[in-house]
Structure formats: structure tokens, C-alpha cells
mmCIF file of C-alpha atoms and ligand atoms in Angstrom:
data_model
loop_
_atom_site.group_PDB
_atom_site.id
_atom_site.type_symbol
_atom_site.label_atom_id
_atom_site.label_comp_id
_atom_site.label_asym_id
_atom_site.label_seq_id
_atom_site.Cartn_x
_atom_site.Cartn_y
_atom_site.Cartn_z
ATOM 1 C CA UNK A 45 -45.283 29.502 53.241
ATOM 2 C CA UNK A 46 -46.615 29.663 49.840
ATOM 3 C CA UNK A 47 -48.941 26.666 47.791
ATOM 4 C CA UNK A 48 -49.377 25.788 44.830
ATOM 5 C CA UNK A 49 -52.526 23.680 43.810
ATOM 6 C CA UNK A 50 -52.928 21.465 40.499
ATOM 7 C CA UNK A 51 -55.659 20.973 39.661
ATOM 8 C CA UNK A 52 -55.265 18.345 37.307
ATOM 9 C CA UNK A 53 -55.439 14.790 37.034
ATOM 10 C CA UNK A 54 -55.446 11.671 34.729
ATOM 11 C CA UNK A 55 -57.928 9.484 36.487
ATOM 12 C CA UNK A 56 -59.696 10.210 39.677
ATOM 13 C CA UNK A 57 -58.806 7.610 43.498
ATOM 14 C CA UNK A 58 -62.200 6.289 44.495
ATOM 15 C CA UNK A 59 -61.301 7.572 47.310
ATOM 16 C CA UNK A 60 -60.389 11.246 46.975
ATOM 17 C CA UNK A 61 -62.047 13.669 48.293
ATOM 18 C CA UNK A 62 -60.307 16.628 46.346
ATOM 19 C CA UNK A 63 -61.071 19.313 43.634
ATOM 20 C CA UNK A 64 -59.397 17.945 40.737
ATOM 21 C CA UNK A 65 -59.446 18.178 37.284
ATOM 22 C CA UNK A 66 -58.852 15.687 33.504
ATOM 23 C CA UNK A 67 -59.038 18.389 31.396
ATOM 24 C CA UNK A 68 -55.553 19.244 29.949
ATOM 25 C CA UNK A 69 -55.246 22.780 29.295
ATOM 26 C CA UNK A 70 -52.011 23.419 31.105
ATOM 27 C CA UNK A 71 -50.893 26.587 29.204
ATOM 28 C CA UNK A 72 -53.938 28.772 30.192
ATOM 29 C CA UNK A 73 -53.682 27.331 33.429
ATOM 30 C CA UNK A 74 -50.171 28.360 34.275
ATOM 31 C CA UNK A 75 -50.734 31.909 32.783
ATOM 32 C CA UNK A 76 -53.816 32.101 35.171
ATOM 33 C CA UNK A 77 -51.877 31.026 38.064
ATOM 34 C CA UNK A 78 -49.056 33.322 37.842
ATOM 35 C CA UNK A 79 -51.017 36.453 36.926
ATOM 36 C CA UNK A 80 -52.628 35.621 40.836
ATOM 37 C CA UNK A 81 -49.148 35.372 41.814
ATOM 38 C CA UNK A 82 -48.196 38.691 40.471
ATOM 39 C CA UNK A 83 -51.579 40.126 42.127
ATOM 40 C CA UNK A 84 -50.693 39.262 45.197
ATOM 41 C CA UNK A 85 -47.189 39.449 46.036
ATOM 42 C CA UNK A 86 -47.638 41.999 48.574
ATOM 43 C CA UNK A 87 -48.988 39.303 50.491
ATOM 44 C CA UNK A 88 -46.938 36.572 49.317
ATOM 45 C CA UNK A 89 -43.571 38.624 50.935
ATOM 46 C CA UNK A 90 -46.374 38.778 54.340
ATOM 47 C CA UNK A 91 -46.025 34.745 54.525
ATOM 48 C CA UNK A 92 -42.650 33.972 54.064
ATOM 49 C CA UNK A 93 -41.757 33.678 58.533
ATOM 50 C CA UNK A 94 -41.228 30.339 56.182
ATOM 51 C CA UNK A 95 -39.505 30.542 53.303
ATOM 52 C CA UNK A 96 -41.699 27.093 52.120
ATOM 53 C CA UNK A 97 -43.172 26.304 48.282
ATOM 54 C CA UNK A 98 -45.403 23.162 48.464
ATOM 55 C CA UNK A 99 -46.423 21.716 44.660
ATOM 56 C CA UNK A 100 -49.302 19.530 45.618
ATOM 57 C CA UNK A 101 -52.970 18.870 44.001
ATOM 58 C CA UNK A 102 -54.435 16.949 42.039
ATOM 59 C CA UNK A 103 -51.077 15.499 40.723
ATOM 60 C CA UNK A 104 -48.440 18.118 39.523
ATOM 61 C CA UNK A 105 -45.985 15.706 37.930
ATOM 62 C CA UNK A 106 -49.653 15.513 34.568
ATOM 63 C CA UNK A 107 -47.801 18.755 33.986
ATOM 64 C CA UNK A 108 -45.438 18.738 31.071
ATOM 65 C CA UNK A 109 -42.008 19.088 32.219
ATOM 66 C CA UNK A 110 -42.254 22.417 30.593
ATOM 67 C CA UNK A 111 -45.104 24.486 31.556
ATOM 68 C CA UNK A 112 -43.742 22.590 35.204
ATOM 69 C CA UNK A 113 -40.473 24.692 34.601
ATOM 70 C CA UNK A 114 -42.294 28.566 33.838
ATOM 71 C CA UNK A 115 -44.158 28.511 36.681
ATOM 72 C CA UNK A 116 -41.448 27.294 39.557
ATOM 73 C CA UNK A 117 -39.126 29.742 37.777
ATOM 74 C CA UNK A 118 -41.298 32.571 38.180
ATOM 75 C CA UNK A 119 -41.970 31.838 41.840
ATOM 76 C CA UNK A 120 -38.844 31.853 42.668
ATOM 77 C CA UNK A 121 -38.310 34.963 41.370
ATOM 78 C CA UNK A 122 -41.456 36.101 43.557
ATOM 79 C CA UNK A 123 -40.001 33.692 46.402
ATOM 80 C CA UNK A 124 -36.332 34.124 46.945
ATOM 81 C CA UNK A 125 -34.278 31.117 48.553
ATOM 82 C CA UNK A 126 -36.549 28.470 50.216
ATOM 83 C CA UNK A 127 -35.730 26.354 53.199
ATOM 84 C CA UNK A 128 -37.766 23.193 51.730
ATOM 85 C CA UNK A 129 -39.118 22.578 48.552
ATOM 86 C CA UNK A 130 -41.813 19.675 48.345
ATOM 87 C CA UNK A 131 -44.029 18.988 45.213
ATOM 88 C CA UNK A 132 -46.613 16.207 45.245
ATOM 89 C CA UNK A 133 -45.899 12.938 42.620
ATOM 90 C CA UNK A 134 -47.601 10.511 41.208
ATOM 91 C CA UNK A 135 -44.934 6.809 41.016
ATOM 92 C CA UNK A 136 -46.382 6.537 37.117
ATOM 93 C CA UNK A 137 -45.181 9.914 35.940
ATOM 94 C CA UNK A 138 -42.574 9.468 37.455
ATOM 95 C CA UNK A 139 -41.635 5.901 35.604
ATOM 96 C CA UNK A 140 -43.049 7.566 32.271
ATOM 97 C CA UNK A 141 -41.062 10.385 32.799
ATOM 98 C CA UNK A 142 -37.958 8.947 34.134
ATOM 99 C CA UNK A 143 -34.759 9.886 34.786
ATOM 100 C CA UNK A 144 -34.009 12.641 32.595
ATOM 101 C CA UNK A 145 -37.056 14.379 34.641
ATOM 102 C CA UNK A 146 -36.599 13.379 37.754
ATOM 103 C CA UNK A 147 -33.427 15.764 37.120
ATOM 104 C CA UNK A 148 -35.249 18.090 36.451
ATOM 105 C CA UNK A 149 -37.236 18.458 38.838
ATOM 106 C CA UNK A 150 -33.483 18.957 41.285
ATOM 107 C CA UNK A 151 -32.344 21.436 38.652
ATOM 108 C CA UNK A 152 -35.273 23.401 39.290
ATOM 109 C CA UNK A 153 -34.648 24.118 43.218
ATOM 110 C CA UNK A 154 -37.034 20.793 44.498
ATOM 111 C CA UNK A 155 -35.647 19.349 47.246
ATOM 112 C CA UNK A 156 -38.682 17.168 48.897
ATOM 113 C CA UNK A 157 -40.860 15.195 47.292
ATOM 114 C CA UNK A 158 -44.147 13.601 48.879
ATOM 115 C CA UNK A 159 -44.761 10.503 45.939
ATOM 116 C CA UNK A 160 -48.312 9.370 46.804
ATOM 117 C CA UNK A 161 -47.867 5.062 47.090
ATOM 118 C CA UNK A 162 -50.935 4.046 49.106
ATOM 119 C CA UNK A 163 -50.088 0.546 49.158
ATOM 120 C CA UNK A 164 -47.665 -1.670 48.020
ATOM 121 C CA UNK A 165 -50.709 -3.996 47.897
ATOM 122 C CA UNK A 166 -52.128 -4.616 43.943
ATOM 123 C CA UNK A 167 -55.531 -5.705 44.336
ATOM 124 C CA UNK A 168 -55.432 -2.820 46.647
ATOM 125 C CA UNK A 169 -54.699 -0.331 44.549
ATOM 126 C CA UNK A 170 -56.139 -1.819 42.375
ATOM 127 C CA UNK A 171 -59.819 -1.445 43.810
ATOM 128 C CA UNK A 172 -58.273 2.880 44.265
ATOM 129 C CA UNK A 173 -57.972 3.654 40.874
ATOM 130 C CA UNK A 174 -54.245 3.996 41.427
ATOM 131 C CA UNK A 175 -52.753 4.092 38.093
ATOM 132 C CA UNK A 176 -49.824 2.601 39.181
ATOM 133 C CA UNK A 177 -49.056 -0.493 40.911
ATOM 134 C CA UNK A 178 -46.509 -1.904 43.821
ATOM 135 C CA UNK A 179 -43.208 -2.214 41.149
ATOM 136 C CA UNK A 180 -43.693 0.995 39.818
ATOM 137 C CA UNK A 181 -43.975 2.757 43.066
ATOM 138 C CA UNK A 182 -40.362 0.976 43.833
ATOM 139 C CA UNK A 183 -39.493 1.315 40.577
ATOM 140 C CA UNK A 184 -40.365 5.652 40.585
ATOM 141 C CA UNK A 185 -38.867 6.044 44.661
ATOM 142 C CA UNK A 186 -35.377 4.381 42.505
ATOM 143 C CA UNK A 187 -35.933 6.502 39.656
ATOM 144 C CA UNK A 188 -35.051 9.533 42.229
ATOM 145 C CA UNK A 189 -32.781 8.439 44.663
ATOM 146 C CA UNK A 190 -30.805 7.503 41.704
ATOM 147 C CA UNK A 191 -31.152 11.149 41.219
ATOM 148 C CA UNK A 192 -30.393 12.464 43.886
ATOM 149 C CA UNK A 193 -33.069 13.054 46.320
ATOM 150 C CA UNK A 194 -32.772 12.035 49.860
ATOM 151 C CA UNK A 195 -35.902 13.644 51.139
ATOM 152 C CA UNK A 196 -38.313 11.132 49.829
ATOM 153 C CA UNK A 197 -41.760 10.695 51.452
ATOM 154 C CA UNK A 198 -44.588 8.191 50.859
ATOM 155 C CA UNK A 199 -48.298 7.961 51.708
ATOM 156 C CA UNK A 200 -49.744 5.401 52.135
ATOM 157 C CA UNK A 201 -53.628 4.753 53.632
ATOM 158 C CA UNK A 202 -54.627 1.957 56.256
ATOM 159 C CA UNK A 203 -57.785 1.234 57.074
ATOM 160 C CA UNK A 204 -58.893 -0.589 54.208
ATOM 161 C CA UNK A 205 -61.741 -3.514 54.635
ATOM 162 C CA UNK A 206 -59.727 -6.942 53.222
ATOM 163 C CA UNK A 207 -60.450 -10.183 53.882
ATOM 164 C CA UNK A 208 -56.551 -10.450 54.245
ATOM 165 C CA UNK A 209 -55.139 -9.691 57.350
ATOM 166 C CA UNK A 210 -52.002 -9.625 56.454
ATOM 167 C CA UNK A 211 -51.884 -7.024 53.690
ATOM 168 C CA UNK A 212 -50.999 -3.554 55.843
ATOM 169 C CA UNK A 213 -48.386 -5.834 57.676
ATOM 170 C CA UNK A 214 -47.223 -5.616 54.462
ATOM 171 C CA UNK A 215 -47.556 -3.206 52.750
ATOM 172 C CA UNK A 216 -45.497 -1.375 55.730
ATOM 173 C CA UNK A 217 -42.656 -3.717 55.485
ATOM 174 C CA UNK A 218 -42.833 -3.048 51.438
ATOM 175 C CA UNK A 219 -42.410 0.648 52.610
ATOM 176 C CA UNK A 220 -39.103 0.680 55.203
ATOM 177 C CA UNK A 221 -37.615 -2.035 52.365
ATOM 178 C CA UNK A 222 -38.410 0.452 49.550
ATOM 179 C CA UNK A 223 -34.431 1.603 49.117
ATOM 180 C CA UNK A 224 -32.421 -0.139 46.899
ATOM 181 C CA UNK A 225 -29.970 1.544 49.982
ATOM 182 C CA UNK A 226 -31.598 -0.482 52.481
ATOM 183 C CA UNK A 227 -32.038 2.894 53.967
ATOM 184 C CA UNK A 228 -36.542 3.671 55.108
ATOM 185 C CA UNK A 229 -37.526 6.386 53.375
ATOM 186 C CA UNK A 230 -36.657 9.683 55.407
ATOM 187 C CA UNK A 231 -40.586 10.475 55.638
ATOM 188 C CA UNK A 232 -43.888 8.614 55.757
ATOM 189 C CA UNK A 233 -47.674 10.139 56.496
ATOM 190 C CA UNK A 234 -50.021 7.738 56.575
ATOM 191 C CA UNK A 235 -53.800 8.336 57.080
ATOM 192 C CA UNK A 236 -57.158 6.296 57.615
ATOM 193 C CA UNK A 237 -59.449 5.038 54.371
ATOM 194 C CA UNK A 238 -61.999 8.193 55.221
ATOM 195 C CA UNK A 239 -65.588 8.930 53.405
ATOM 196 C CA UNK A 240 -65.179 12.454 51.285
ATOM 197 C CA UNK A 241 -67.662 14.149 50.598
ATOM 198 C CA UNK A 242 -68.372 13.583 46.588
ATOM 199 C CA UNK A 243 -65.937 10.276 46.107
ATOM 200 C CA UNK A 244 -66.137 7.785 44.486
ATOM 201 C CA UNK A 245 -66.316 6.067 47.648
ATOM 202 C CA UNK A 246 -69.339 7.964 49.303
ATOM 203 C CA UNK A 247 -71.549 6.294 46.479
ATOM 204 C CA UNK A 248 -70.347 2.656 47.289
ATOM 205 C CA UNK A 249 -70.625 3.008 50.665
ATOM 206 C CA UNK A 250 -74.019 4.465 50.760
ATOM 207 C CA UNK A 251 -75.075 2.296 47.932
ATOM 208 C CA UNK A 252 -74.292 -0.655 50.022
ATOM 209 C CA UNK A 253 -71.190 -2.082 47.118
ATOM 210 C CA UNK A 254 -68.194 -1.582 49.856
ATOM 211 C CA UNK A 255 -68.882 -1.260 53.918
ATOM 212 C CA UNK A 256 -65.457 0.300 55.529
ATOM 213 C CA UNK A 257 -63.499 -1.143 58.048
ATOM 214 C CA UNK A 258 -64.992 -1.295 61.950
ATOM 215 C CA UNK A 259 -62.840 1.164 64.645
ATOM 216 C CA UNK A 260 -61.462 -0.960 66.219
ATOM 217 C CA UNK A 261 -59.652 -3.327 63.203
ATOM 218 C CA UNK A 262 -58.355 0.044 61.801
ATOM 219 C CA UNK A 263 -57.016 1.006 65.766
ATOM 220 C CA UNK A 264 -55.089 -1.505 65.352
ATOM 221 C CA UNK A 265 -53.254 -1.260 61.901
ATOM 222 C CA UNK A 266 -52.538 2.518 63.086
ATOM 223 C CA UNK A 267 -51.036 0.955 66.311
ATOM 224 C CA UNK A 268 -48.636 -1.402 64.640
ATOM 225 C CA UNK A 269 -47.488 1.670 62.087
ATOM 226 C CA UNK A 270 -46.782 3.414 64.790
ATOM 227 C CA UNK A 271 -45.251 -0.055 66.970
ATOM 228 C CA UNK A 272 -43.163 -0.990 63.338
ATOM 229 C CA UNK A 273 -42.270 2.934 62.986
ATOM 230 C CA UNK A 274 -41.136 3.639 66.830
ATOM 231 C CA UNK A 275 -39.002 0.300 65.918
ATOM 232 C CA UNK A 276 -36.853 1.837 63.097
ATOM 233 C CA UNK A 277 -36.531 5.512 64.642
ATOM 234 C CA UNK A 278 -39.159 7.316 64.246
ATOM 235 C CA UNK A 279 -39.720 10.187 65.363
ATOM 236 C CA UNK A 280 -43.942 10.214 65.070
ATOM 237 C CA UNK A 281 -44.050 14.207 65.362
ATOM 238 C CA UNK A 282 -47.707 14.289 64.340
ATOM 239 C CA UNK A 283 -50.828 11.951 64.015
ATOM 240 C CA UNK A 284 -50.086 11.875 60.427
ATOM 241 C CA UNK A 285 -47.199 11.937 59.661
ATOM 242 C CA UNK A 286 -43.868 10.194 61.123
ATOM 243 C CA UNK A 287 -40.045 11.376 60.536
ATOM 244 C CA UNK A 288 -36.365 10.449 60.538
ATOM 245 C CA UNK A 289 -34.847 12.547 62.774
ATOM 246 C CA UNK A 290 -34.657 16.070 60.760
ATOM 247 C CA UNK A 291 -36.716 15.389 58.303
ATOM 248 C CA UNK A 292 -39.958 16.426 59.571
ATOM 249 C CA UNK A 293 -42.222 17.888 57.128
ATOM 250 C CA UNK A 294 -40.898 22.043 57.076
ATOM 251 C CA UNK A 295 -44.229 23.431 55.353
ATOM 252 C CA UNK A 296 -46.246 21.358 57.624
ATOM 253 C CA UNK A 297 -45.047 21.773 60.368
ATOM 254 C CA UNK A 298 -45.779 25.638 59.474
ATOM 255 C CA UNK A 299 -49.316 24.587 59.623
ATOM 256 C CA UNK A 300 -49.532 22.958 62.064
ATOM 257 C CA UNK A 301 -48.241 26.107 64.162
ATOM 258 C CA UNK A 302 -50.449 28.383 62.742
ATOM 259 C CA UNK A 303 -48.811 30.650 60.658
ATOM 260 C CA UNK A 304 -49.710 32.816 57.765
ATOM 261 C CA UNK A 305 -49.626 31.010 54.075
ATOM 262 C CA UNK A 306 -50.456 32.060 50.797
ATOM 263 C CA UNK A 307 -52.346 28.937 48.545
ATOM 264 C CA UNK A 308 -52.728 29.764 44.692
ATOM 265 C CA UNK A 309 -54.823 27.942 42.301
ATOM 266 C CA UNK A 310 -58.751 26.822 42.267
ATOM 267 C CA UNK A 311 -59.032 25.529 45.842
ATOM 268 C CA UNK A 312 -56.271 26.879 47.044
ATOM 269 C CA UNK A 313 -56.792 27.941 50.685
ATOM 270 C CA UNK A 314 -54.791 31.144 52.367
ATOM 271 C CA UNK A 315 -54.615 31.885 55.986
ATOM 272 C CA UNK A 316 -53.034 35.915 57.047
ATOM 273 C CA UNK A 317 -52.213 37.878 59.604
ATOM 274 C CA UNK A 318 -52.892 41.433 59.319
ATOM 275 C CA UNK A 319 -50.361 44.113 61.057
ATOM 276 C CA UNK A 320 -53.607 44.929 63.895
ATOM 277 C CA UNK A 321 -53.403 40.930 64.694
ATOM 278 C CA UNK A 322 -56.593 40.327 62.752
ATOM 279 C CA UNK A 323 -56.964 36.615 61.113
ATOM 280 C CA UNK A 324 -58.456 35.775 58.041
ATOM 281 C CA UNK A 325 -59.000 33.148 55.124
ATOM 282 C CA UNK A 326 -59.479 33.236 51.417
ATOM 283 C CA UNK A 327 -60.025 30.415 49.159
ATOM 284 C CA UNK A 328 -60.627 30.636 45.828
ATOM 285 C CA UNK A 329 -63.795 28.768 43.959
ATOM 286 C CA UNK A 330 -62.289 25.199 42.688
ATOM 287 C CA UNK A 331 -63.600 25.536 39.882
ATOM 288 C CA UNK A 332 -60.847 25.400 36.749
ATOM 289 C CA UNK A 333 -62.477 27.585 34.273
ATOM 290 C CA UNK A 334 -63.357 29.855 36.383
ATOM 291 C CA UNK A 335 -60.162 30.386 37.782
ATOM 292 C CA UNK A 336 -58.725 31.114 34.561
ATOM 293 C CA UNK A 337 -61.528 33.777 33.608
ATOM 294 C CA UNK A 338 -61.511 35.991 36.639
ATOM 295 C CA UNK A 339 -60.729 33.672 39.870
ATOM 296 C CA UNK A 340 -63.481 34.085 42.040
ATOM 297 C CA UNK A 341 -62.614 34.353 45.354
ATOM 298 C CA UNK A 342 -64.082 34.538 49.168
ATOM 299 C CA UNK A 343 -62.517 35.890 52.482
ATOM 300 C CA UNK A 344 -63.899 35.485 56.218
ATOM 301 C CA UNK A 345 -62.602 37.366 59.195
ATOM 302 C CA UNK A 346 -61.642 35.220 61.753
ATOM 303 C CA UNK A 347 -63.262 35.792 65.802
ATOM 304 C CA UNK A 348 -60.924 35.699 68.546
ATOM 305 C CA UNK A 349 -62.881 31.763 69.969
ATOM 306 C CA UNK A 350 -62.735 30.173 66.449
ATOM 307 C CA UNK A 351 -59.061 31.028 65.625
ATOM 308 C CA UNK A 352 -58.077 29.672 69.451
ATOM 309 C CA UNK A 353 -60.390 26.578 68.489
ATOM 310 C CA UNK A 354 -57.853 25.519 65.719
ATOM 311 C CA UNK A 355 -55.069 26.890 68.057
ATOM 312 C CA UNK A 356 -55.809 23.753 69.732
ATOM 313 C CA UNK A 357 -56.233 21.624 67.207
ATOM 314 C CA UNK A 358 -53.543 21.353 65.161
ATOM 315 C CA UNK A 359 -51.086 21.493 67.602
ATOM 316 C CA UNK A 360 -52.452 18.803 69.751
ATOM 317 C CA UNK A 361 -52.220 16.967 66.611
ATOM 318 C CA UNK A 362 -48.106 17.143 67.262
ATOM 319 C CA UNK A 363 -45.952 15.764 69.680
ATOM 320 C CA UNK A 364 -45.134 19.310 70.608
ATOM 321 C CA UNK A 365 -48.191 19.767 72.115
ATOM 322 C CA UNK A 366 -49.094 23.174 73.339
ATOM 323 C CA UNK A 367 -48.349 24.857 76.720
ATOM 324 C CA UNK A 368 -51.451 24.131 79.304
ATOM 325 C CA UNK A 369 -51.562 28.207 80.288
ATOM 326 C CA UNK A 370 -53.083 28.386 76.614
ATOM 327 C CA UNK A 371 -55.659 25.259 77.154
ATOM 328 C CA UNK A 372 -56.527 26.746 80.747
ATOM 329 C CA UNK A 373 -57.414 29.822 78.647
ATOM 330 C CA UNK A 374 -59.062 28.302 75.513
ATOM 331 C CA UNK A 375 -60.970 25.586 76.984
ATOM 332 C CA UNK A 376 -61.111 26.271 80.778
ATOM 333 C CA UNK A 377 -59.067 24.507 83.583
ATOM 334 C CA UNK A 378 -62.319 22.193 84.686
ATOM 335 C CA UNK A 379 -61.563 20.670 81.543
ATOM 336 C CA UNK A 380 -57.484 20.567 81.458
ATOM 337 C CA UNK A 381 -57.875 19.445 84.455
ATOM 338 C CA UNK A 382 -59.773 16.936 83.636
ATOM 339 C CA UNK A 383 -58.075 15.956 81.264
ATOM 340 C CA UNK A 384 -54.720 15.129 82.809
ATOM 341 C CA UNK A 385 -56.155 13.544 85.490
ATOM 342 C CA UNK A 386 -57.878 10.832 82.459
ATOM 343 C CA UNK A 387 -54.102 10.221 80.383
ATOM 344 C CA UNK A 388 -55.988 11.910 77.714
ATOM 345 C CA UNK A 389 -53.139 14.678 77.579
ATOM 346 C CA UNK A 390 -49.817 14.297 79.256
ATOM 347 C CA UNK A 391 -47.202 17.270 79.644
ATOM 348 C CA UNK A 392 -44.377 16.637 78.413
ATOM 349 C CA UNK A 393 -41.371 16.793 80.613
ATOM 350 C CA UNK A 394 -39.346 19.530 81.963
ATOM 351 C CA UNK A 395 -41.675 21.967 80.150
ATOM 352 C CA UNK A 396 -45.296 23.613 80.400
ATOM 353 C CA UNK A 397 -46.591 21.956 77.302
ATOM 354 C CA UNK A 398 -49.310 19.411 77.500
ATOM 355 C CA UNK A 399 -49.785 16.860 74.847
ATOM 356 C CA UNK A 400 -52.298 13.930 73.688
ATOM 357 C CA UNK A 401 -50.304 10.898 74.174
ATOM 358 C CA UNK A 402 -48.601 8.900 71.607
ATOM 359 C CA UNK A 403 -50.767 5.734 72.522
ATOM 360 C CA UNK A 404 -54.108 8.249 72.203
ATOM 361 C CA UNK A 405 -53.668 9.428 68.811
ATOM 362 C CA UNK A 406 -56.072 7.546 67.301
ATOM 363 C CA UNK A 407 -58.733 8.970 69.516
ATOM 364 C CA UNK A 408 -57.552 12.292 69.466
ATOM 365 C CA UNK A 409 -60.982 13.619 67.938
ATOM 366 C CA UNK A 410 -62.729 12.915 70.654
ATOM 367 C CA UNK A 411 -59.897 13.627 73.004
ATOM 368 C CA UNK A 412 -60.488 17.746 71.732
ATOM 369 C CA UNK A 413 -64.378 17.234 71.119
ATOM 370 C CA UNK A 414 -64.526 16.444 75.196
ATOM 371 C CA UNK A 415 -61.558 19.595 75.644
ATOM 372 C CA UNK A 416 -64.236 22.236 74.231
ATOM 373 C CA UNK A 417 -67.525 20.662 76.054
HETATM 374 S S1 SF4 B 100 -55.846 10.835 45.475
HETATM 375 FE FE1 SF4 B 100 -54.631 12.096 44.214
HETATM 376 S S2 SF4 B 100 -54.603 11.316 41.951
HETATM 377 FE FE2 SF4 B 100 -55.753 10.586 43.438
HETATM 378 S S3 SF4 B 100 -57.759 12.065 42.667
HETATM 379 FE FE3 SF4 B 100 -57.598 12.535 44.068
HETATM 380 S S4 SF4 B 100 -55.435 14.285 43.674
HETATM 381 FE FE4 SF4 B 100 -55.778 12.967 42.047
#
């Protein structure tokens, strides 16, 4: 699994805490990125149990096409054949760059596009400081679809405090109707609006300019989403992710199943398992200039306890769960029994696996905390 972080955005969204910059030093960045890839080629081959490449950010689609093609052709040479190749896309960039750009992405081998739509309500999009409006998101989706992309995922955000109670219902309906073919998107990710450190939203909330939606209304919106998508045939395979059968994200699923990955680019994290079974994490400092000059990075060895906690936290976010034996080993027999008795965990029929039932996904953080209490 290879992740590449493209640290550029044209503007900053209200809620965002990801690392990115508005600089335009694309060539210098590409040079530094490919240098890092070459230096870490050995690590790269060790992470390819899952053959995926994910280009995220930031906003990968702000890169000029020639720079993106240059990066991709080098990485593909190092990585070999890929099962899944995802790129994150901004709707406005897709519309600006048009059909030719979408076709160039396909030619590069991209077979999955994850598009940040967030909402189909123009007032909400404006508040979020997104660059696109709802019509642009629909147009972008159709450009990708017309170019031949089958696997398009759209990202949505719920939990926006609005006087208009129906705006979320309309957003879900428009998401399901986005295609001109009438077929719903193959994949939908939906995240609750949260206060990320260093985001504009954090300042707005602390100055009292914005009041966040209460948990009950967020829970209602989440339930509405789960119900609509279940009725439409989606598999709710992870707390925030829904896929039509066969379209579950391979790359992200591998994260949740604790497989090693290599992250290239400023701010990118990597996770590795040595031949001796030692787990470690490393990360590049999130500073573009420093990355281009000398790539400062850090690493840590993870203890068995840290690994166990991560395994429980990641696996229980998914509908495939974790073996009850593993939960017992990591959290204790009493905690497991208590969770099964209260219905916080359920046994997956015909297996020895346990999971959080879908109707309790929304409170999964509390359930997992309780298992370790
Ligand atoms: S949400 Fe995406 S486009 Fe918006 S600032 Fe964050 S990384 Fe950039």
C-alpha cells in the first residue's frame, strides 16, 4: 500500500485540519517526492501485500497534469501492477480541466476517484468555504463518468447545525441521484463535522461565532443516512463508509486491517512490520519547504499494548469485526462478556468474530473506550 500526500490546496475549508499549503512550487515538490520514493524503495516493496496506490492531500487535482503524470509514471515503475489506484479530486478542478483531464487520469491507470463533495446545499458549501457549488459537483461527477470511470466515491459531511432540517435529507437524495445513468455512486463516505485543531472552525467555535450541532441531531442524521443507503443496497462496511457490493475501498480496508503501508510526501505517515515482528510508525514533518530541502522525519517503535489497542480500535470500526479470542486477550474476558451482554458487541453469525452492531456505530468511541476501561 502506497500513500502519497500532495500538500497543496487553492484555499482552505472551514473545517479542515489536514496539512496543506497554497504554495505553487509543484516541480520542486515532485522532485523531492520522487527522491524520497527512490530512497525508500526497499520499504516500498515490503508494503505491497496489498497492491494499492492512493494519491491524497491536500488536493492532488491542483497539480498540473504534466507534473502528476511525471510523478505517477515513476511511482508505477517502482510499485508494479496495482489492484486499486485512487486519486482524490476536487469537483471544481475536474470541471475546469474537463474531459481531457479525466481521460488522462484513466490513461495513467487511476481506477477509482474519491471526490470531496461534502454537501449539495450551496449555503452549506459556502459556509464550508468550498470552491465548488452543488451544480459543479454534479457536473464533475458526470465528466468522470462520461470519461469511463466506474468507481467514483463521494465524500459527504453531516452534523452541520442548520435551521433547515431538511438540508441533509436533500443532500443524501442528490448524492444518490448524481449520475446521469440513474445508478447511485459506487461508494459514499460520510463524516461528522468535527472541530479539528488549527482549523478555522476551531477559532469560530472558541470565539462563539459558531455553535456546533448537538449530538442527538448528529445521531439522527447519521441514522437517516444509514437507513437510506441500506435501502439503496449499500454495504455499511465501516463506520463512515458505504459501498455497493464489490466496491469496498481496498486501500482503506487494508488500513483498518492493520497492514503495513508507506506514506510519501510532507506530513505522510508509514507503518511497518519488521522480519522480527517489530511494529513501527514513521512520519515526515508537515513542512513543504523543509521536505523539499532535507525531509525531516521521525519514527517510533510501537509496544505490543499500543498495537493491540490499535487493532481493536480499527477492527471494531468495521462490519467484519475482530475475533472474540483477540478481544478477550486484549481487553479481558470480563470486558468482552459485559459488552456482549449489553449489546455493545454482537457475534457475527456462524463465526467466532464480534463486531459493534450497525445501530451502535455512532457511539463506537464510547464502546471501545469501555472495553479498555
Ligand atoms: S478539505 Fe481538502 S480541499 Fe479543503 S482545505 Fe482540507 S485538504 Fe484542502
